[in-house]
Amino acid sequence: MSENVIEIRELVVEYGAGRSARRALDGLSISIARGEIYGFLGPNGAGKTTTIKALLGLVFPKSGDITVLGMRAADIRSHRRLGYLPEVSYFYSFLNAGEIMAMYGRIFGMDKRLIAERTEQVLELVGLRGEEKTLLKHYSKGMLQKVGLAQALLNDPELLILDEPTGGLDPIARIKVREIIRNLKASGKTVFFSSHELSEVELICDHVGIVHGGRLIRSGTLDEILSERKESLERFFIEMIREARP
Amino acid sequence: MKGVWAVAVNVVREFFRRKDYYVILALTVVIVLLSSGYRFMGIAGATRYMRDLSLSLIWLFVLIITVVSAGRQLPCEIEKRTIYPLLAKPISRLGFIMGKFLGASLASIFGLTIFYAFFTVISAGQGTGWILILQSYYLQLLSVLLVASMVIFFSTFLTYGANVTLSFLVYFFIKLLGARLHDMAEQMAALPSFLCSALYFILPHFEFYDIKTRVIHMWPPVPAPAVTVLTVYTACYVAAFVLLAWIVFRRKVL
């Protein structure tokens, strides 16, 4: 069995059909090893969210292969072992944090005791203890993002897929999220996250992949990338995107 | 199955936290109470009219609740994107569809039960047989399951507004013309006749579930074998609609 937690080979995803088809991913290939923190960078419309959707089986490839935790992406058994934080926290506004954890916990097949235990732990971790009974419609954007992170951690996943995890968070909460991600790495978890925040990526990631026009234009360890041109990641990113433009 | 149940419970919870449901419920209770008013005012011969009005209101409001509640499930999940974190959990798309169907049905059946409880109370002592009321309740419950599954199927490819409109059109078309399609086919030319007959045999017959006239006039209950056949008939259509919904939804790009 491959040691890679995520394996994407020559992935092509198109939206629409026929002449109106728009190619979102065009032969994308990525390998992410167990225990890595992989930063997935790219400008708007580059294909970051489509890649994440493909990993979760929400969109279907026209061609290519995707393996997540040794299983095909559409295989929901892999979902038992992963956690996902969406870009914007899309949750049921009529529920409170405790109820949303209970709902997701039941889908994971957890019993009541375990749900209560894990809910307490993850809400404590993200700093939402005491807010369990407040309906999500009364939460701020930052609090919703924390709920998103909490639900992604509920099942103690081996792989975390985070779409813009620090978006909408204040500086203190950002530091907290960084700390959580680093702790996850220390406990052997794999983290795949897309971000526009290059400084965040620079602070957290081991590996970086830059996607543009649905293709991976550069990937490597952060040290490799930074030593190549001895610049900041931001400068490197901008130059790579400029060079990749037709 | 735990996933299916979790999704269903969430649908029911949403239903109770939406204030429009309580408005419908309160209105119906008021109308049913008003319609029973002349019983207390001693107007002779008004009992049948009261029953007719009450049962018609129950039927209409349960239909609205079912169509509105089942119709918004998929489009709202997709529009609000709550479907992303949900389907990132270990629940299949079939499980998701089944949970939505079950939840919308349970919410509607709750409304139906409340309405029939009121109806039973105001019908007490007026000679309506308990078995007949129970049969009427049961058949409408089957009808709720059938309507909910049909609406969930439509919602896999229609917007919320289009779904509600089409569902009401289909329902009323079948309810009003369903029984006559076969007779109409006999009087038509070959091709239209074939199409009419095909519709007659393919479409679910919602009129089978309406025994209002029987309850109003206190006729004998429907024979048990007929109710059993109707139960199997409903199960087949519900299974077919859920299966069709899954076939459309399983490869839907989200």
Short mmCIF file of C-alpha atoms in Angstrom, two decimals:
data_model
loop_
_atom_site.label_atom_id
_atom_site.label_comp_id
_atom_site.label_asym_id
_atom_site.label_seq_id
_atom_site.Cartn_x
_atom_site.Cartn_y
_atom_site.Cartn_z
CA MET A 1 0.00 0.00 0.00
CA SER A 2 1.21 3.47 -0.87
CA GLU A 3 2.53 5.62 1.97
CA ASN A 4 0.97 8.59 0.27
CA VAL A 5 -2.21 9.72 1.95
CA ILE A 6 -3.31 11.63 -1.14
CA GLU A 7 -2.39 10.53 -4.65
CA ILE A 8 -3.71 12.49 -7.60
CA ARG A 9 -2.65 11.43 -11.11
CA GLU A 10 -3.33 13.39 -14.31
CA LEU A 11 -6.64 14.65 -12.98
CA VAL A 12 -8.96 16.34 -15.44
CA VAL A 13 -12.22 17.88 -14.21
CA GLU A 14 -14.62 19.74 -16.46
CA TYR A 15 -17.75 21.68 -15.58
CA GLY A 16 -20.55 21.53 -18.12
CA ALA A 17 -20.58 19.43 -21.24
CA GLY A 18 -19.96 19.73 -24.95
CA ARG A 19 -18.82 23.07 -26.34
CA SER A 20 -19.70 24.94 -23.15
CA ALA A 21 -17.48 22.66 -21.04
CA ARG A 22 -14.97 24.54 -18.91
CA ARG A 23 -11.84 22.71 -17.83
CA ALA A 24 -11.17 23.40 -14.15
CA LEU A 25 -8.35 20.91 -13.67
CA ASP A 26 -6.08 19.98 -16.54
CA GLY A 27 -3.82 17.03 -15.77
CA LEU A 28 -3.15 17.84 -12.11
CA SER A 29 -0.86 15.45 -10.24
CA ILE A 30 -0.07 15.65 -6.53
CA SER A 31 1.34 13.20 -3.99
CA ILE A 32 1.13 13.91 -0.28
CA ALA A 33 2.96 11.70 2.17
CA ARG A 34 1.68 10.73 5.60
CA GLY A 35 2.43 13.30 8.28
CA GLU A 36 2.99 16.19 5.87
CA ILE A 37 1.46 19.63 6.02
CA TYR A 38 0.85 20.49 2.40
CA GLY A 39 0.03 24.04 1.42
CA PHE A 40 -1.96 24.31 -1.78
CA LEU A 41 -1.58 27.75 -3.31
CA GLY A 42 -3.03 29.42 -6.33
CA PRO A 43 -4.82 32.54 -7.52
CA ASN A 44 -8.62 32.72 -7.69
CA GLY A 45 -10.05 30.23 -10.17
CA ALA A 46 -6.85 28.21 -10.31
CA GLY A 47 -8.60 24.99 -9.32
CA LYS A 48 -7.93 24.76 -5.57
CA THR A 49 -11.54 24.27 -4.47
CA THR A 50 -12.24 21.92 -7.40
CA THR A 51 -9.30 19.79 -6.29
CA ILE A 52 -10.70 19.63 -2.77
CA LYS A 53 -14.16 18.77 -4.11
CA ALA A 54 -12.62 16.00 -6.21
CA LEU A 55 -10.84 14.63 -3.12
CA LEU A 56 -14.20 14.50 -1.33
CA GLY A 57 -16.11 12.96 -4.25
CA LEU A 58 -18.25 16.07 -4.75
CA VAL A 59 -17.17 16.42 -8.38
CA PHE A 60 -16.19 13.62 -10.72
CA PRO A 61 -13.07 13.47 -12.87
CA LYS A 62 -13.29 13.27 -16.62
CA SER A 63 -10.04 11.35 -16.49
CA GLY A 64 -7.21 10.60 -14.08
CA ASP A 65 -7.11 8.92 -10.69
CA ILE A 66 -7.56 10.15 -7.15
CA THR A 67 -6.73 8.03 -4.14
CA VAL A 68 -7.41 9.21 -0.60
CA LEU A 69 -6.13 7.13 2.31
CA GLY A 70 -5.61 4.23 -0.08
CA MET A 71 -9.18 4.33 -1.39
CA ARG A 72 -10.80 5.90 -4.41
CA ALA A 73 -12.06 9.40 -3.63
CA ALA A 74 -15.70 8.49 -4.17
CA ASP A 75 -15.42 5.69 -1.59
CA ILE A 76 -17.17 7.04 1.50
CA ARG A 77 -15.19 4.69 3.77
CA SER A 78 -12.30 7.15 3.40
CA HIS A 79 -14.57 9.86 4.86
CA ARG A 80 -14.53 8.07 8.20
CA ARG A 81 -10.84 8.91 8.49
CA LEU A 82 -10.79 12.45 7.20
CA GLY A 83 -11.97 15.84 8.36
CA TYR A 84 -12.98 18.70 6.09
CA LEU A 85 -13.24 22.41 6.75
CA PRO A 86 -15.04 24.28 3.95
CA GLU A 87 -13.84 27.67 2.74
CA VAL A 88 -16.84 29.44 4.23
CA SER A 89 -18.44 27.70 7.16
CA TYR A 90 -21.60 26.35 5.59
CA PHE A 91 -23.56 25.03 8.53
CA TYR A 92 -27.20 24.82 9.56
CA SER A 93 -27.99 28.19 11.15
CA PHE A 94 -30.93 26.73 13.10
CA LEU A 95 -28.64 24.43 15.08
CA ASN A 96 -26.26 25.21 17.89
CA ALA A 97 -22.66 23.98 18.06
CA GLY A 98 -23.55 21.05 20.33
CA GLU A 99 -26.33 19.92 18.00
CA ILE A 100 -24.20 20.12 14.88
CA MET A 101 -21.47 18.04 16.55
CA ALA A 102 -24.11 15.50 17.66
CA MET A 103 -25.51 15.28 14.14
CA TYR A 104 -22.12 14.75 12.52
CA GLY A 105 -21.09 12.41 15.34
CA ARG A 106 -24.11 10.20 14.64
CA ILE A 107 -23.16 10.08 10.96
CA PHE A 108 -19.70 8.88 12.03
CA GLY A 109 -21.46 6.16 14.02
CA MET A 110 -20.23 7.50 17.37
CA ASP A 111 -22.27 6.73 20.48
CA LYS A 112 -23.74 9.45 22.71
CA ARG A 113 -20.99 9.27 25.30
CA LEU A 114 -18.24 9.55 22.72
CA ILE A 115 -20.03 12.40 20.95
CA ALA A 116 -20.33 14.32 24.23
CA GLU A 117 -16.68 13.65 25.06
CA ARG A 118 -15.33 14.65 21.64
CA THR A 119 -17.61 17.69 21.41
CA GLU A 120 -16.26 18.95 24.70
CA GLN A 121 -12.67 18.36 23.58
CA VAL A 122 -12.91 19.97 20.15
CA LEU A 123 -14.93 22.98 21.29
CA GLU A 124 -12.42 23.50 24.08
CA LEU A 125 -9.60 23.22 21.55
CA VAL A 126 -11.01 25.89 19.24
CA GLY A 127 -12.08 28.12 22.14
CA LEU A 128 -15.84 27.74 21.89
CA ARG A 129 -16.60 26.16 25.25
CA GLY A 130 -19.59 27.87 26.80
CA GLU A 131 -21.09 28.66 23.38
CA GLU A 132 -22.54 25.18 22.76
CA LYS A 133 -26.13 26.29 23.25
CA THR A 134 -25.99 29.42 21.10
CA LEU A 135 -27.62 29.02 17.68
CA LEU A 136 -25.12 29.30 14.83
CA LYS A 137 -27.13 32.13 13.28
CA HIS A 138 -25.95 34.28 16.19
CA TYR A 139 -22.28 33.41 15.63
CA SER A 140 -19.74 35.79 14.10
CA LYS A 141 -17.78 34.76 10.99
CA GLY A 142 -14.76 33.88 13.10
CA MET A 143 -16.85 31.77 15.48
CA LEU A 144 -18.36 29.90 12.53
CA GLN A 145 -14.89 29.21 11.23
CA LYS A 146 -14.02 27.76 14.65
CA VAL A 147 -17.12 25.54 14.54
CA GLY A 148 -15.95 24.43 11.10
CA LEU A 149 -12.58 23.48 12.48
CA ALA A 150 -14.17 21.75 15.48
CA GLN A 151 -16.44 19.56 13.30
CA ALA A 152 -13.47 18.72 11.07
CA LEU A 153 -11.63 17.40 14.15
CA LEU A 154 -14.62 15.59 15.67
CA ASN A 155 -13.71 12.11 14.41
CA ASP A 156 -10.00 12.50 15.25
CA PRO A 157 -9.12 12.22 11.54
CA GLU A 158 -5.89 10.94 10.00
CA LEU A 159 -6.21 13.47 7.19
CA LEU A 160 -7.48 17.03 7.42
CA ILE A 161 -8.53 18.90 4.33
CA LEU A 162 -8.77 22.58 5.14
CA ASP A 163 -9.99 25.18 2.67
CA GLU A 164 -8.76 28.61 3.80
CA PRO A 165 -8.65 27.66 7.49
CA THR A 166 -7.63 31.07 8.80
CA GLY A 167 -10.00 33.16 6.71
CA GLY A 168 -12.15 35.43 8.86
CA LEU A 169 -10.15 34.80 12.02
CA ASP A 170 -8.62 37.46 14.22
CA PRO A 171 -4.83 37.36 14.83
CA ILE A 172 -5.17 35.52 18.14
CA ALA A 173 -7.42 32.88 16.60
CA ARG A 174 -4.98 32.52 13.68
CA ILE A 175 -2.17 31.75 16.08
CA LYS A 176 -4.44 29.21 17.76
CA VAL A 177 -5.24 27.53 14.42
CA ARG A 178 -1.54 27.40 13.55
CA GLU A 179 -0.86 25.80 16.90
CA ILE A 180 -3.64 23.24 16.34
CA ILE A 181 -2.27 22.35 12.90
CA ARG A 182 1.26 21.96 14.26
CA ASN A 183 -0.03 19.74 17.07
CA LEU A 184 -1.85 17.63 14.50
CA LYS A 185 1.39 17.17 12.60
CA ALA A 186 3.16 16.23 15.83
CA SER A 187 0.58 13.50 16.39
CA GLY A 188 1.20 12.09 12.90
CA LYS A 189 -1.79 13.58 11.08
CA THR A 190 -1.64 14.77 7.50
CA VAL A 191 -2.94 18.23 6.67
CA PHE A 192 -3.82 19.45 3.19
CA PHE A 193 -4.79 23.05 3.08
CA SER A 194 -5.46 25.64 0.46
CA SER A 195 -4.81 29.24 1.23
CA HIS A 196 -4.33 32.71 -0.15
CA GLU A 197 -2.48 33.65 2.99
CA LEU A 198 1.10 33.05 1.88
CA SER A 199 2.50 34.08 5.24
CA GLU A 200 0.36 31.38 6.89
CA VAL A 201 1.67 28.78 4.46
CA GLU A 202 5.23 29.90 5.10
CA LEU A 203 4.74 29.52 8.83
CA ILE A 204 3.07 26.12 8.82
CA CYS A 205 3.80 24.00 5.75
CA ASP A 206 6.44 21.41 4.94
CA HIS A 207 5.46 21.13 1.31
CA VAL A 208 3.95 23.62 -1.07
CA GLY A 209 2.17 23.15 -4.38
CA ILE A 210 1.29 26.04 -6.65
CA VAL A 211 -1.64 25.52 -8.97
CA HIS A 212 -2.51 27.74 -11.91
CA GLY A 213 -4.95 27.18 -14.75
CA GLY A 214 -5.80 23.75 -13.38
CA ARG A 215 -2.17 22.57 -13.49
CA LEU A 216 0.45 22.17 -10.81
CA ILE A 217 3.16 24.57 -11.91
CA ARG A 218 5.55 24.06 -9.01
CA SER A 219 5.82 21.87 -5.93
CA GLY A 220 8.44 21.02 -3.39
CA THR A 221 9.43 21.47 0.21
CA LEU A 222 9.29 24.98 1.52
CA ASP A 223 13.06 24.98 1.98
CA GLU A 224 13.63 23.93 -1.64
CA ILE A 225 11.36 26.65 -2.93
CA LEU A 226 12.76 29.39 -0.75
CA SER A 227 16.40 28.42 -1.37
CA GLU A 228 15.85 28.31 -5.14
CA ARG A 229 15.52 32.05 -5.50
CA LYS A 230 16.27 33.16 -1.94
CA GLU A 231 13.09 35.17 -1.80
CA SER A 232 9.94 35.23 0.23
CA LEU A 233 7.21 32.77 -0.67
CA GLU A 234 5.00 35.68 -1.70
CA ARG A 235 7.58 36.94 -4.21
CA PHE A 236 8.19 33.42 -5.50
CA PHE A 237 4.45 32.81 -5.88
CA ILE A 238 3.88 36.00 -7.86
CA GLU A 239 6.79 35.24 -10.19
CA MET A 240 5.64 31.68 -10.79
CA ILE A 241 2.13 32.84 -11.69
CA ARG A 242 3.53 35.54 -14.03
CA GLU A 243 5.81 33.02 -15.76
CA ALA A 244 2.98 30.52 -16.15
CA ARG A 245 0.73 33.04 -17.92
CA PRO A 246 0.41 32.34 -21.63
CA MET B 1 -28.67 3.67 8.89
CA LYS B 2 -27.39 5.95 11.67
CA GLY B 3 -26.43 8.50 9.04
CA VAL B 4 -29.85 8.33 7.41
CA TRP B 5 -31.52 8.83 10.78
CA ALA B 6 -29.21 11.74 11.67
CA VAL B 7 -30.12 13.52 8.42
CA ALA B 8 -33.82 12.82 9.00
CA VAL B 9 -33.74 14.15 12.56
CA ASN B 10 -32.06 17.30 11.28
CA VAL B 11 -34.85 17.83 8.73
CA VAL B 12 -37.48 17.45 11.47
CA ARG B 13 -35.56 19.82 13.73
CA GLU B 14 -35.40 22.46 11.00
CA PHE B 15 -39.10 22.02 10.40
CA PHE B 16 -39.96 22.78 14.02
CA ARG B 17 -37.62 25.74 14.21
CA ARG B 18 -39.17 27.43 11.20
CA LYS B 19 -41.93 29.76 12.29
CA ASP B 20 -44.01 29.28 9.11
CA TYR B 21 -44.83 25.75 10.21
CA TYR B 22 -46.39 27.01 13.41
CA VAL B 23 -48.42 29.57 11.44
CA ILE B 24 -49.90 26.81 9.27
CA LEU B 25 -50.54 24.67 12.31
CA ALA B 26 -52.22 27.49 14.24
CA LEU B 27 -54.37 28.50 11.24
CA THR B 28 -55.58 24.97 10.70
CA VAL B 29 -56.41 24.45 14.35
CA VAL B 30 -58.40 27.69 14.30
CA ILE B 31 -60.19 26.77 11.07
CA VAL B 32 -61.01 23.26 12.24
CA LEU B 33 -62.35 24.66 15.51
CA LEU B 34 -64.42 27.23 13.65
CA SER B 35 -65.78 24.61 11.32
CA SER B 36 -67.00 22.65 14.33
CA GLY B 37 -68.63 25.74 15.79
CA TYR B 38 -72.15 25.16 14.55
CA ARG B 39 -72.23 21.82 16.29
CA PHE B 40 -72.22 23.79 19.51
CA MET B 41 -74.68 26.30 18.10
CA GLY B 42 -77.11 23.45 17.41
CA ILE B 43 -77.45 23.85 13.64
CA ALA B 44 -79.08 20.64 12.45
CA GLY B 45 -77.63 18.82 9.44
CA ALA B 46 -74.39 20.71 9.56
CA THR B 47 -72.34 17.74 10.72
CA ARG B 48 -71.57 16.44 7.23
CA TYR B 49 -70.60 19.88 6.04
CA MET B 50 -68.32 20.27 9.03
CA ARG B 51 -66.64 16.94 8.33
CA ASP B 52 -66.20 17.78 4.67
CA LEU B 53 -64.66 21.16 5.45
CA SER B 54 -62.39 19.80 8.18
CA LEU B 55 -61.11 16.88 6.09
CA SER B 56 -60.61 19.10 3.03
CA LEU B 57 -58.54 21.55 5.08
CA ILE B 58 -56.51 18.75 6.63
CA TRP B 59 -55.87 17.26 3.20
CA LEU B 60 -54.86 20.62 1.70
CA PHE B 61 -52.58 21.71 4.53
CA VAL B 62 -50.86 18.34 4.80
CA LEU B 63 -50.25 18.46 1.06
CA ILE B 64 -48.75 21.97 1.33
CA ILE B 65 -46.58 20.98 4.29
CA THR B 66 -45.31 17.88 2.47
CA VAL B 67 -44.55 19.60 -0.83
CA VAL B 68 -42.94 22.66 0.78
CA SER B 69 -40.90 20.67 3.28
CA ALA B 70 -39.72 17.93 0.89
CA GLY B 71 -39.21 20.37 -1.97
CA ARG B 72 -36.73 22.61 -0.22
CA GLN B 73 -34.44 19.87 1.09
CA LEU B 74 -31.99 19.38 -1.77
CA PRO B 75 -32.08 22.84 -3.39
CA CYS B 76 -31.51 24.58 -0.02
CA GLU B 77 -28.69 22.23 0.93
CA ILE B 78 -27.01 22.96 -2.41
CA GLU B 79 -27.74 26.69 -2.40
CA LYS B 80 -26.53 27.19 1.18
CA ARG B 81 -23.69 24.72 0.56
CA THR B 82 -24.38 22.88 3.80
CA ILE B 83 -24.21 19.78 1.63
CA TYR B 84 -20.39 20.04 1.36
CA PRO B 85 -19.46 19.32 4.96
CA LEU B 86 -22.34 16.84 5.18
CA LEU B 87 -21.27 14.71 2.20
CA ALA B 88 -17.67 14.90 3.40
CA LYS B 89 -18.88 12.68 6.23
CA PRO B 90 -19.31 8.91 5.80
CA ILE B 91 -22.81 9.07 4.34
CA SER B 92 -23.56 7.93 0.81
CA ARG B 93 -25.65 9.95 -1.59
CA LEU B 94 -28.37 7.29 -1.32
CA GLY B 95 -28.26 7.63 2.48
CA PHE B 96 -28.54 11.39 2.12
CA ILE B 97 -31.60 11.08 -0.18
CA MET B 98 -33.23 8.55 2.15
CA GLY B 99 -32.60 10.77 5.18
CA LYS B 100 -34.14 13.76 3.43
CA PHE B 101 -37.17 11.72 2.37
CA LEU B 102 -37.60 10.24 5.84
CA GLY B 103 -37.23 13.60 7.58
CA ALA B 104 -39.68 15.42 5.31
CA SER B 105 -42.16 12.56 5.68
CA LEU B 106 -41.86 12.49 9.48
CA ALA B 107 -42.39 16.24 9.73
CA SER B 108 -45.49 16.05 7.53
CA ILE B 109 -46.81 13.01 9.39
CA PHE B 110 -46.45 14.93 12.64
CA GLY B 111 -48.68 17.67 11.20
CA LEU B 112 -51.13 15.07 9.89
CA THR B 113 -51.33 13.41 13.31
CA ILE B 114 -52.07 16.70 15.06
CA PHE B 115 -54.78 17.56 12.54
CA TYR B 116 -56.44 14.16 12.83
CA ALA B 117 -56.29 14.35 16.62
CA PHE B 118 -58.30 17.60 16.39
CA PHE B 119 -60.66 16.08 13.87
CA THR B 120 -61.24 13.04 16.07
CA VAL B 121 -62.01 15.24 19.08
CA ILE B 122 -64.56 17.36 17.20
CA SER B 123 -66.09 14.31 15.54
CA ALA B 124 -66.63 12.53 18.86
CA GLY B 125 -70.23 11.51 19.49
CA GLN B 126 -71.36 12.18 15.92
CA GLY B 127 -71.49 8.61 14.75
CA THR B 128 -68.27 8.51 12.68
CA GLY B 129 -66.66 5.10 13.12
CA TRP B 130 -63.21 5.00 14.66
CA ILE B 131 -62.06 2.46 12.10
CA LEU B 132 -63.04 4.79 9.27
CA ILE B 133 -61.16 7.74 10.82
CA LEU B 134 -58.15 5.51 11.43
CA GLN B 135 -58.27 4.30 7.82
CA SER B 136 -58.55 7.83 6.53
CA TYR B 137 -55.52 8.82 8.63
CA TYR B 138 -53.52 5.80 7.50
CA LEU B 139 -54.28 6.31 3.82
CA GLN B 140 -53.35 9.97 4.01
CA LEU B 141 -50.13 8.94 5.74
CA LEU B 142 -49.37 6.66 2.78
CA SER B 143 -50.17 9.55 0.48
CA VAL B 144 -47.68 11.75 2.40
CA LEU B 145 -44.94 9.17 1.82
CA LEU B 146 -45.77 8.99 -1.87
CA VAL B 147 -45.90 12.76 -2.36
CA ALA B 148 -42.67 13.29 -0.36
CA SER B 149 -40.78 10.73 -2.43
CA MET B 150 -42.06 12.24 -5.69
CA VAL B 151 -41.09 15.77 -4.59
CA ILE B 152 -37.63 14.62 -3.46
CA PHE B 153 -37.14 13.03 -6.89
CA PHE B 154 -38.16 16.26 -8.66
CA SER B 155 -35.81 18.24 -6.41
CA THR B 156 -32.79 16.37 -7.80
CA PHE B 157 -33.14 18.27 -11.09
CA LEU B 158 -35.46 21.23 -10.43
CA THR B 159 -35.14 24.45 -8.50
CA TYR B 160 -37.27 24.85 -5.38
CA GLY B 161 -39.87 27.07 -7.08
CA ALA B 162 -40.12 24.90 -10.17
CA ASN B 163 -40.36 21.79 -8.03
CA VAL B 164 -43.22 23.11 -5.89
CA THR B 165 -45.11 24.25 -8.98
CA LEU B 166 -44.61 20.98 -10.86
CA SER B 167 -45.45 18.88 -7.80
CA PHE B 168 -48.78 20.66 -7.27
CA LEU B 169 -49.57 20.44 -10.99
CA VAL B 170 -48.81 16.73 -11.13
CA TYR B 171 -50.72 16.08 -7.90
CA PHE B 172 -53.86 17.93 -8.96
CA PHE B 173 -53.71 16.55 -12.49
CA ILE B 174 -53.63 12.98 -11.18
CA LYS B 175 -56.14 13.65 -8.40
CA LEU B 176 -58.66 15.20 -10.77
CA LEU B 177 -58.05 13.26 -13.98
CA GLY B 178 -56.15 10.14 -12.92
CA ALA B 179 -59.19 7.90 -12.66
CA ARG B 180 -60.56 9.12 -16.01
CA LEU B 181 -57.40 8.68 -18.07
CA HIS B 182 -58.29 5.11 -18.99
CA ASP B 183 -61.80 6.08 -20.15
CA MET B 184 -60.38 9.05 -22.07
CA ALA B 185 -57.89 6.75 -23.81
CA GLU B 186 -60.71 4.60 -25.19
CA GLN B 187 -62.19 7.58 -27.02
CA MET B 188 -58.92 8.74 -28.61
CA ALA B 189 -56.95 7.90 -31.74
CA ALA B 190 -54.20 5.28 -31.55
CA LEU B 191 -51.18 7.32 -30.47
CA PRO B 192 -52.86 9.68 -27.98
CA SER B 193 -54.78 6.71 -26.65
CA PHE B 194 -51.54 4.81 -26.07
CA LEU B 195 -49.98 7.80 -24.31
CA CYS B 196 -53.05 8.31 -22.16
CA SER B 197 -53.12 4.64 -21.17
CA ALA B 198 -49.39 4.72 -20.46
CA LEU B 199 -49.91 7.72 -18.15
CA TYR B 200 -52.74 5.88 -16.44
CA PHE B 201 -50.54 2.92 -15.63
CA ILE B 202 -47.30 4.79 -14.91
CA LEU B 203 -48.47 7.68 -12.74
CA PRO B 204 -49.25 7.08 -9.07
CA HIS B 205 -52.97 7.46 -8.40
CA PHE B 206 -53.36 9.90 -5.54
CA GLU B 207 -57.13 9.57 -5.70
CA PHE B 208 -56.84 6.04 -4.26
CA TYR B 209 -55.92 7.53 -0.90
CA ASP B 210 -58.92 9.84 -0.57
CA ILE B 211 -61.77 8.26 1.39
CA LYS B 212 -63.19 11.62 2.50
CA THR B 213 -66.62 10.89 0.99
CA ARG B 214 -66.76 7.63 2.90
CA VAL B 215 -66.00 9.41 6.19
CA ILE B 216 -68.47 12.25 5.50
CA HIS B 217 -71.35 9.88 4.76
CA MET B 218 -70.29 7.29 7.33
CA TRP B 219 -70.11 4.48 4.80
CA PRO B 220 -68.51 1.15 5.77
CA PRO B 221 -64.69 1.07 6.09
CA VAL B 222 -62.47 0.09 3.16
CA PRO B 223 -61.92 -3.70 3.14
CA ALA B 224 -58.62 -4.72 4.74
CA PRO B 225 -57.23 -6.45 1.59
CA ALA B 226 -57.69 -3.22 -0.38
CA VAL B 227 -55.74 -1.29 2.27
CA THR B 228 -53.01 -3.92 2.17
CA VAL B 229 -52.74 -3.73 -1.61
CA LEU B 230 -52.58 0.06 -1.40
CA THR B 231 -49.78 -0.20 1.17
CA VAL B 232 -47.75 -2.41 -1.19
CA TYR B 233 -48.61 -0.09 -4.11
CA THR B 234 -47.28 2.90 -2.12
CA ALA B 235 -44.12 1.05 -1.10
CA CYS B 236 -43.38 0.24 -4.76
CA TYR B 237 -43.82 3.85 -5.88
CA VAL B 238 -41.84 5.26 -2.95
CA ALA B 239 -38.98 2.83 -3.66
CA ALA B 240 -39.09 3.74 -7.36
CA PHE B 241 -39.01 7.51 -6.68
CA VAL B 242 -36.17 7.21 -4.13
CA LEU B 243 -34.23 5.02 -6.55
CA LEU B 244 -34.78 7.49 -9.41
CA ALA B 245 -33.72 10.36 -7.13
CA TRP B 246 -30.53 8.49 -6.30
CA ILE B 247 -29.82 7.68 -9.97
CA VAL B 248 -30.01 11.39 -10.85
CA PHE B 249 -28.22 12.60 -7.71
CA ARG B 250 -25.41 10.04 -7.47
CA ARG B 251 -23.37 11.65 -10.27
CA LYS B 252 -24.54 15.21 -9.72
CA VAL B 253 -21.66 17.68 -9.62
CA LEU B 254 -21.92 19.76 -6.44
#
